[in-house]
PDB file of C-alpha atoms and ligand atoms in Angstrom:
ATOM      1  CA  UNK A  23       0.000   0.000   0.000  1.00 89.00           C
ATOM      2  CA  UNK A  24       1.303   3.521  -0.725  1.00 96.00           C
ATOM      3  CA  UNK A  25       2.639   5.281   2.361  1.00 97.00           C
ATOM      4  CA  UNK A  26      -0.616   8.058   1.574  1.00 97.00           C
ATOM      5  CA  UNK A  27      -3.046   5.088   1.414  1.00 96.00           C
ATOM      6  CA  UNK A  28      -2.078   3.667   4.677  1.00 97.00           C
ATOM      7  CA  UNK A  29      -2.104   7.390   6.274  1.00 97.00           C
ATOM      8  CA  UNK A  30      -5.709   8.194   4.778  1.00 96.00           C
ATOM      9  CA  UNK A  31      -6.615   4.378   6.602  1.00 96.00           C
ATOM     10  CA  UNK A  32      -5.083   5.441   9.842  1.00 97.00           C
ATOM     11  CA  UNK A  33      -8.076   6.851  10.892  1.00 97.00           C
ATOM     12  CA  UNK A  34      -9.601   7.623  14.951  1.00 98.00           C
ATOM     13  CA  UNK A  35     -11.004   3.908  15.969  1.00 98.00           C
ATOM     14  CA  UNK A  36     -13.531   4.039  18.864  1.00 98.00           C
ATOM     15  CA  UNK A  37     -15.382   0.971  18.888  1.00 98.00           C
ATOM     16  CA  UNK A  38     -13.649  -2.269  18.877  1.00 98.00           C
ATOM     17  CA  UNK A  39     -14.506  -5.922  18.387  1.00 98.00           C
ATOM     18  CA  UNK A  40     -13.473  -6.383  22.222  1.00 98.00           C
ATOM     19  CA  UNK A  41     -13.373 -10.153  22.097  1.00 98.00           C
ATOM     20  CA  UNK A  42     -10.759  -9.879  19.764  1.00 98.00           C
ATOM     21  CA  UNK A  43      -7.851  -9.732  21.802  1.00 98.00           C
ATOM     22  CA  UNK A  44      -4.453  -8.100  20.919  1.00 98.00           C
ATOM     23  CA  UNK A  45      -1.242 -10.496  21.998  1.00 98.00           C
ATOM     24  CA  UNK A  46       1.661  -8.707  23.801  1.00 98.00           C
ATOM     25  CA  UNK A  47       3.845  -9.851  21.067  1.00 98.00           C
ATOM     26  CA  UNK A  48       1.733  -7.512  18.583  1.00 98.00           C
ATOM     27  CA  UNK A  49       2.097  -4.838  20.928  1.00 98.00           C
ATOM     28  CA  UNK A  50       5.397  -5.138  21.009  1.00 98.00           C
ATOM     29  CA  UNK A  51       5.895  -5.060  17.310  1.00 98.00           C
ATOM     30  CA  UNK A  52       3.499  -2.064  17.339  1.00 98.00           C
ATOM     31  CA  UNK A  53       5.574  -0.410  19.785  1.00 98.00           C
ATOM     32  CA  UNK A  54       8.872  -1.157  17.830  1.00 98.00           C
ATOM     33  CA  UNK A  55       7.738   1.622  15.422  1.00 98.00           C
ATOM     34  CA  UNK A  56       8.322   4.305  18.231  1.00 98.00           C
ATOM     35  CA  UNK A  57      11.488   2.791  19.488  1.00 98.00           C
ATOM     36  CA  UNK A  58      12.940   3.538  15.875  1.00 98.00           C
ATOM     37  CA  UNK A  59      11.139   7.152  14.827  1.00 98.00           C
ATOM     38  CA  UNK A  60      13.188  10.153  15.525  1.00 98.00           C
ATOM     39  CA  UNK A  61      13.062  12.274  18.336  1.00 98.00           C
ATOM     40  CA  UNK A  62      13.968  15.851  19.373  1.00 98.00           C
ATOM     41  CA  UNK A  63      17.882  15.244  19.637  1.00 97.00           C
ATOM     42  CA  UNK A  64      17.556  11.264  19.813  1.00 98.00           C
ATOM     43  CA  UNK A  65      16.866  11.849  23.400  1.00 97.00           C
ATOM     44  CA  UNK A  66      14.513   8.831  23.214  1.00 98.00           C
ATOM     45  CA  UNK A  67      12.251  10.375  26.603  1.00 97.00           C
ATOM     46  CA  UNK A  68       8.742   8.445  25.913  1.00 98.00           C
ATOM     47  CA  UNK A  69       8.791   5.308  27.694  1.00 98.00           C
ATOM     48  CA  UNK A  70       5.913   2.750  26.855  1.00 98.00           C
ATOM     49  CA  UNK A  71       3.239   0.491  29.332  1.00 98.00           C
ATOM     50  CA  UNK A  72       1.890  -2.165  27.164  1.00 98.00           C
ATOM     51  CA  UNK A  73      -1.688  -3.296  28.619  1.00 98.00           C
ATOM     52  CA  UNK A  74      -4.065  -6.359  27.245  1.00 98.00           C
ATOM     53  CA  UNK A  75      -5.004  -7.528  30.679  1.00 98.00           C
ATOM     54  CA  UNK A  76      -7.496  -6.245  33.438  1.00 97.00           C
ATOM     55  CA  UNK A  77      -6.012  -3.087  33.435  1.00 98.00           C
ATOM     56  CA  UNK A  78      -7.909  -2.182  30.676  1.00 98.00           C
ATOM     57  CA  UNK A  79     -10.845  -1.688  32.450  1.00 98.00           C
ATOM     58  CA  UNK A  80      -9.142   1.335  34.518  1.00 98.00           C
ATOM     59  CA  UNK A  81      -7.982   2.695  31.886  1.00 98.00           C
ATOM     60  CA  UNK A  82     -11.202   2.765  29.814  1.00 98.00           C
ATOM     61  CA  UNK A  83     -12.595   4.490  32.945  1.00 97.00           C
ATOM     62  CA  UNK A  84     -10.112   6.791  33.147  1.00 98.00           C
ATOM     63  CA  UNK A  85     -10.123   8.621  29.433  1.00 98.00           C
ATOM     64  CA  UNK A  86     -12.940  10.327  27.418  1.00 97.00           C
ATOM     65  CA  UNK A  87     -14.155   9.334  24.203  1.00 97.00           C
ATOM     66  CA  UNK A  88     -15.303  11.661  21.154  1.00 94.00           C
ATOM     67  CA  UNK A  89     -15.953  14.832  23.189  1.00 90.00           C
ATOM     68  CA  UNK A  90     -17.647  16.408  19.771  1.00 87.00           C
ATOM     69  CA  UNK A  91     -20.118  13.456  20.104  1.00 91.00           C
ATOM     70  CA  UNK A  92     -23.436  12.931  22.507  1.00 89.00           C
ATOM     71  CA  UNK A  93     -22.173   9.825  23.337  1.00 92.00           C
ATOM     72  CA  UNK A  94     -20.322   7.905  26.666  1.00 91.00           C
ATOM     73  CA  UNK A  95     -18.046   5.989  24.774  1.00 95.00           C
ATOM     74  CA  UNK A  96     -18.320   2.423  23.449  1.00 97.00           C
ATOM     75  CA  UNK A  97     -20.670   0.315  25.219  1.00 97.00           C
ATOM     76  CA  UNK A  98     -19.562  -3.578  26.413  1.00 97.00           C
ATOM     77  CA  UNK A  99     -18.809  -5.580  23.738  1.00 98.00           C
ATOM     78  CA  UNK A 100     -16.717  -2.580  22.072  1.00 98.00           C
ATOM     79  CA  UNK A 101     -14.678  -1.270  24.051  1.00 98.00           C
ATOM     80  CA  UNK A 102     -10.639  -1.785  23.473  1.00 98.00           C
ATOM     81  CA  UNK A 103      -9.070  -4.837  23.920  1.00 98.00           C
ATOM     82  CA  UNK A 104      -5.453  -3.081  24.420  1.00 98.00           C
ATOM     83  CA  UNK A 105      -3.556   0.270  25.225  1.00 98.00           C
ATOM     84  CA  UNK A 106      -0.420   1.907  24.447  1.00 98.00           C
ATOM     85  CA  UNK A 107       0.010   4.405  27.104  1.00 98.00           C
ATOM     86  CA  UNK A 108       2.937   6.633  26.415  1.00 98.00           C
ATOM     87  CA  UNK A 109       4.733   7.935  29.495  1.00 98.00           C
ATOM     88  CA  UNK A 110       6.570  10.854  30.670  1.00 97.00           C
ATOM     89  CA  UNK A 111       8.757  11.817  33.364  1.00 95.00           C
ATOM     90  CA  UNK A 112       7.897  15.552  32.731  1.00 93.00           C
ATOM     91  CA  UNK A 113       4.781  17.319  31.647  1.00 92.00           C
ATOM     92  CA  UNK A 114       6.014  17.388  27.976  1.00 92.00           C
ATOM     93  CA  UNK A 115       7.167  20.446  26.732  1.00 96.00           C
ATOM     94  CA  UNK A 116       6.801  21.758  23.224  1.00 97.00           C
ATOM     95  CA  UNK A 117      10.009  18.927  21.460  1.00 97.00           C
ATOM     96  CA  UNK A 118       8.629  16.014  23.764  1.00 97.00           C
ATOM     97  CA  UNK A 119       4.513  16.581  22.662  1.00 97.00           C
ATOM     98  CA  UNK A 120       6.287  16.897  18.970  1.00 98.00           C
ATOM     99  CA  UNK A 121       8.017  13.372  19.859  1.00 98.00           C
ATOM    100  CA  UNK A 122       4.660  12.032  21.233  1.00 98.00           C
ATOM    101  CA  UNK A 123       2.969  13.001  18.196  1.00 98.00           C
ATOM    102  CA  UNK A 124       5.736  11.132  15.761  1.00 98.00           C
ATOM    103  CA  UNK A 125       5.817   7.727  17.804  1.00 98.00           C
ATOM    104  CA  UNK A 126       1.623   7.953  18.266  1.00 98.00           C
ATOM    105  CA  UNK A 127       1.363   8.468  14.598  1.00 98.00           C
ATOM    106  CA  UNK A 128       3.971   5.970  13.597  1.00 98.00           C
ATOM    107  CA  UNK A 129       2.369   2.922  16.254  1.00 98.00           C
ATOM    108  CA  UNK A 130      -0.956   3.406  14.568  1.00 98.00           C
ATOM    109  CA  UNK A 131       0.043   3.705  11.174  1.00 98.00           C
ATOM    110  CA  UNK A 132       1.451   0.072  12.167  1.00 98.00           C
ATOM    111  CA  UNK A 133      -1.620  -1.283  13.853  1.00 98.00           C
ATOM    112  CA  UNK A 134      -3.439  -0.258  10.878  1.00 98.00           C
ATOM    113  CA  UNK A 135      -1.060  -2.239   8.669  1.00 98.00           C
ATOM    114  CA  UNK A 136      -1.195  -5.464  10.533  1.00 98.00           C
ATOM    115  CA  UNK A 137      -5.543  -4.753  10.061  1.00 98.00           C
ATOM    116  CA  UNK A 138      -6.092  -3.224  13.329  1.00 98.00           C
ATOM    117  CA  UNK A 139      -6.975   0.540  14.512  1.00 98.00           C
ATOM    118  CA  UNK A 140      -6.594   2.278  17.191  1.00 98.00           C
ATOM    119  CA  UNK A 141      -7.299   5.947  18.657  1.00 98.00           C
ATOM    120  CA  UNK A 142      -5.204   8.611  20.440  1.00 98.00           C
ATOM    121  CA  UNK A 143      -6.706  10.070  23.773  1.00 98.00           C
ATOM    122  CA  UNK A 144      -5.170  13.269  25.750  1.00 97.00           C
ATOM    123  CA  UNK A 145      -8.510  13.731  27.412  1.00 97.00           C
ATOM    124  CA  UNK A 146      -7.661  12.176  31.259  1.00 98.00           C
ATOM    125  CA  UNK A 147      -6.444  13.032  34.558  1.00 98.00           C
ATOM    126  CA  UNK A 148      -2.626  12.601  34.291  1.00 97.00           C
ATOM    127  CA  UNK A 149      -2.429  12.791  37.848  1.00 97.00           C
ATOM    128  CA  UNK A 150      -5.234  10.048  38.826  1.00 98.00           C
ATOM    129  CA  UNK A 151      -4.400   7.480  35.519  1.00 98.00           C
ATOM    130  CA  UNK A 152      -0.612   7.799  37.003  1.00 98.00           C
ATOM    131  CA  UNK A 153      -1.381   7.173  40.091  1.00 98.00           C
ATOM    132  CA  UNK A 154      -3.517   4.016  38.938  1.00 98.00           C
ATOM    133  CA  UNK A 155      -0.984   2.306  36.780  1.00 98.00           C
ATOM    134  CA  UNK A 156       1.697   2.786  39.111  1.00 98.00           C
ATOM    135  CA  UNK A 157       4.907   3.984  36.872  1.00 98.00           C
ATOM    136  CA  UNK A 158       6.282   6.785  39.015  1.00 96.00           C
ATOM    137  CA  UNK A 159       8.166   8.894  37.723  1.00 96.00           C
ATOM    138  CA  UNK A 160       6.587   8.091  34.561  1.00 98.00           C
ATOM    139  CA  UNK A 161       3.155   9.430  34.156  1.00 98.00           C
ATOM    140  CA  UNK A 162       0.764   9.071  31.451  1.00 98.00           C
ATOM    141  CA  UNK A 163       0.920  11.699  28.574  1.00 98.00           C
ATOM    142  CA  UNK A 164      -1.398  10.344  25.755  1.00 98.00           C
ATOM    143  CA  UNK A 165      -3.037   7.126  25.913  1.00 98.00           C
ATOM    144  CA  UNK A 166      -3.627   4.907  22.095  1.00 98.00           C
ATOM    145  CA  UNK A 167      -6.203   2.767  22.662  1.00 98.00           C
ATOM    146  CA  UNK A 168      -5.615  -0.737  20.225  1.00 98.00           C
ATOM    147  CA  UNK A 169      -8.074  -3.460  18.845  1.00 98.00           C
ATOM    148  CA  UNK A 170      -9.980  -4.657  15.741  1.00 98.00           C
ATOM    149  CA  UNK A 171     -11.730  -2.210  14.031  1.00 98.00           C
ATOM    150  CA  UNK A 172     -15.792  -2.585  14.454  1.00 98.00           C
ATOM    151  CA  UNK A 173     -17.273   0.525  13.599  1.00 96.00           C
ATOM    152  CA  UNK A 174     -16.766   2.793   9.889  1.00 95.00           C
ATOM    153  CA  UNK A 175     -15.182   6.009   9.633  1.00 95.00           C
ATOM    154  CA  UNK A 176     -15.187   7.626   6.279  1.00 92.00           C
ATOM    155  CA  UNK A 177     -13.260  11.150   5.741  1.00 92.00           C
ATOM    156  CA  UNK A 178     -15.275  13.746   3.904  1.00 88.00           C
ATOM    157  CA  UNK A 179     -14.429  16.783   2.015  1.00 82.00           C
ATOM    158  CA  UNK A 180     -15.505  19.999   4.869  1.00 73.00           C
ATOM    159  CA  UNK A 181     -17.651  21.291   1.861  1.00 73.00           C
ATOM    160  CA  UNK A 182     -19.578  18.297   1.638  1.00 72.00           C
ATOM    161  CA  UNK A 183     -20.167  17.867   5.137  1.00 67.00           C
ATOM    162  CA  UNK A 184     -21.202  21.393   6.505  1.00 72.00           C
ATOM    163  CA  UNK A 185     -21.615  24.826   4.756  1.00 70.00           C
ATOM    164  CA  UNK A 186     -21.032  26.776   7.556  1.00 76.00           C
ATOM    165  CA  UNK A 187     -17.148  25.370   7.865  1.00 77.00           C
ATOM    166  CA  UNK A 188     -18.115  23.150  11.763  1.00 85.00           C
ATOM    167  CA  UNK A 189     -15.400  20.534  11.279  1.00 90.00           C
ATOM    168  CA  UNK A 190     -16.830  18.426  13.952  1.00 91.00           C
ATOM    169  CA  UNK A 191     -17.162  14.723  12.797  1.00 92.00           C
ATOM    170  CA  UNK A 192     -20.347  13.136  13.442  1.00 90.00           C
ATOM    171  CA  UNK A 193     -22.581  10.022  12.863  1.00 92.00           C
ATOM    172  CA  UNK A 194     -24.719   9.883  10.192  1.00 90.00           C
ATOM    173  CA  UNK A 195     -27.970   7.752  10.544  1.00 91.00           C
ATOM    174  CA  UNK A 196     -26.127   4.260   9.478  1.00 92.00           C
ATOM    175  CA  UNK A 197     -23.505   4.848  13.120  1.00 90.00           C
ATOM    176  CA  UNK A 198     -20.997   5.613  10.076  1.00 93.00           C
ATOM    177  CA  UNK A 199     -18.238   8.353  11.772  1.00 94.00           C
ATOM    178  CA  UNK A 200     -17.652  10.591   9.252  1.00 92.00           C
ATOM    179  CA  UNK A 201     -14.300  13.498   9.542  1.00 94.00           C
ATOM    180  CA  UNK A 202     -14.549  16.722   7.673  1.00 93.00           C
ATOM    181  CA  UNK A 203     -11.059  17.071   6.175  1.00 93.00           C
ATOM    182  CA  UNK A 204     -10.581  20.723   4.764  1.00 92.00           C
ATOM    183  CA  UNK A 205      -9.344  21.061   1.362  1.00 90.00           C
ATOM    184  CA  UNK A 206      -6.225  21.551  -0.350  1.00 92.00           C
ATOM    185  CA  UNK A 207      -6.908  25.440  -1.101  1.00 90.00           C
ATOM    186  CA  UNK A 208      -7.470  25.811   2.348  1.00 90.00           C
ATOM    187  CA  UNK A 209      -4.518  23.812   3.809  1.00 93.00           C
ATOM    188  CA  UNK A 210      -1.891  25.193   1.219  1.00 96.00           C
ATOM    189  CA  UNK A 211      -1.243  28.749   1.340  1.00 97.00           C
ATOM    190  CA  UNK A 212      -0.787  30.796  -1.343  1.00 94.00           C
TER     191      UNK A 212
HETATM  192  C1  FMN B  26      -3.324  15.028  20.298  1.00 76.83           C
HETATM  193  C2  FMN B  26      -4.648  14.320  20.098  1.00 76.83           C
HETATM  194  C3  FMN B  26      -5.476  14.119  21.194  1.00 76.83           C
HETATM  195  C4  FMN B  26      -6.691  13.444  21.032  1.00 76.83           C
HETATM  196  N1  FMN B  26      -7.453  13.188  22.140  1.00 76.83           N
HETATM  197  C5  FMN B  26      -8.624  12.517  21.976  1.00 76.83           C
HETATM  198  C6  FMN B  26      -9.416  12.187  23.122  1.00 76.83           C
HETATM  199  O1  FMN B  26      -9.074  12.492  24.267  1.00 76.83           O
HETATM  200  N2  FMN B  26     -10.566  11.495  22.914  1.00 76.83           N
HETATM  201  C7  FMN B  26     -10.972  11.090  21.665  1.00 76.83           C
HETATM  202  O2  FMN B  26     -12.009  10.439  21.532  1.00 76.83           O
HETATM  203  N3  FMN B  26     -10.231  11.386  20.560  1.00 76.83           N
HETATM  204  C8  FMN B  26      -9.076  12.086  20.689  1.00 76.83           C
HETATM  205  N4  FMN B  26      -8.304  12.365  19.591  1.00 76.83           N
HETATM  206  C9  FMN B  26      -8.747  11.939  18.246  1.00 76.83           C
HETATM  207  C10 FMN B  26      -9.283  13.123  17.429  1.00 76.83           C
HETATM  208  O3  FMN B  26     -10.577  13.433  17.877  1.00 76.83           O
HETATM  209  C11 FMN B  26      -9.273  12.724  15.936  1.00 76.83           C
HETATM  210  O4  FMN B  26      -7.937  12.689  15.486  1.00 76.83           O
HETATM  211  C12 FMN B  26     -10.093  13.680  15.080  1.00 76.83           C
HETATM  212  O5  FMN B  26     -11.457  13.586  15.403  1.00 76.83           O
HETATM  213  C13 FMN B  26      -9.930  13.416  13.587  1.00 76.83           C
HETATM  214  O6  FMN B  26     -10.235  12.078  13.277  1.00 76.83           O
HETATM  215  P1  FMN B  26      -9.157  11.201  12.521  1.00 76.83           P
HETATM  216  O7  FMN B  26      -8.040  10.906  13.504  1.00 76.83           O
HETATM  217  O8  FMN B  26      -9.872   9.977  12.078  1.00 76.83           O
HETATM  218  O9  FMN B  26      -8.645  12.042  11.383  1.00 76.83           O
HETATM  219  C14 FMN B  26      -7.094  13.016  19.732  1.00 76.83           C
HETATM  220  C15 FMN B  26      -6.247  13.232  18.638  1.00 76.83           C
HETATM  221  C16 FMN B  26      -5.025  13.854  18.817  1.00 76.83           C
HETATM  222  C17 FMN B  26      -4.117  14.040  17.615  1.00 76.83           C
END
């Protein structure tokens, strides 16, 4: 697949098939793809907890899903099987959030290769998820949530979605998730 295929794929996965488990082993190859992306002086500061076990449960309690949506998040049955939460010793500053966003990027570009999907969540208590998963110093600073894709999410042109320019994705009346993307004469500047 071309490298722009596999980036338009990579989209935001909320609901999972959560019987479908995810082995350690494929979180670990997952993982491998932020142990080799670059990093603000190769400093190398993100440190990774792989969970696919009870744990799972806190964490899913912990972060919130699709704040743009009327929604609580996936109901049983669809909620993810697996996390990547990326850890800190700091409260990242500007070249550490830039390294975050590289190796979160890179993992689910991965996952989405090997047919899986996943979603990136900054929406939690760093304090309280630390606390709960028991890293010290390292604290959570973004969470990727892993698993079997069950639900559709189609981009859409912004034009074709809203006139009035609200890039807020939504579902339509099929529980499709649709993203307004804006369009190249907007992105590019002239
Ligand atoms: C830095 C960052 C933080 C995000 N935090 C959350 C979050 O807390 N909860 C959530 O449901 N989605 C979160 N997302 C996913 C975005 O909502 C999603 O990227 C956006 O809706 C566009 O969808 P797409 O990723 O399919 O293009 C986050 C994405 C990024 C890049």
């Amino acid at each position: 697949m071309k490298v722009l295929n596999l980036i338009a794929k990579t989209r935001s996965i909320r609901r999972y098939k959560e019987s479908e488990k995810v082995s350690m082993k494929m979180l670990e190859y997952i993982a491998e793809a932020a142990r080799v992306v670059g990093s603000a002086g190769n400093r190398q500061r993100l440190r990774l907890l792989l969970v696919n076990d009870e744990r799972c449960d806190t964490i899913f309690k912990e972060i919130k899903f699709a704040s743009a949506l009327d929604w609580n998040g996936p109901e049983e049955g669809q909620r993810p099987p697996a996390y990547i939460v990326v850890m800190t010793d700091s409260e990242p500053d500007t070249n550490l959030a830039i390294d975050m966003g590289l190796a979160a990027q890179a993992m689910l570009m991965t996952a989405t290769e090997e047919g899986l999907g996943g979603c990136m969540f900054r929406s939690f208590d760093r304090e309280k998820l630390g606390k709960l998963l028991g890293k010290e110093p390292y604290m959570p600073a973004l969470v990727i949530s892993i698993g079997t894709p069950d639900e559709v999410v189609v981009l859409q042109d912004a034009k074709d979605v809203r006139p009035d320019g609200n890039l807020n994705y939504y579902r339509n009346s099929y529980g499709y998730h649709l993203v307004p993307k804006i369009p190249m004469s907007t992105l590019v500047l002239k």
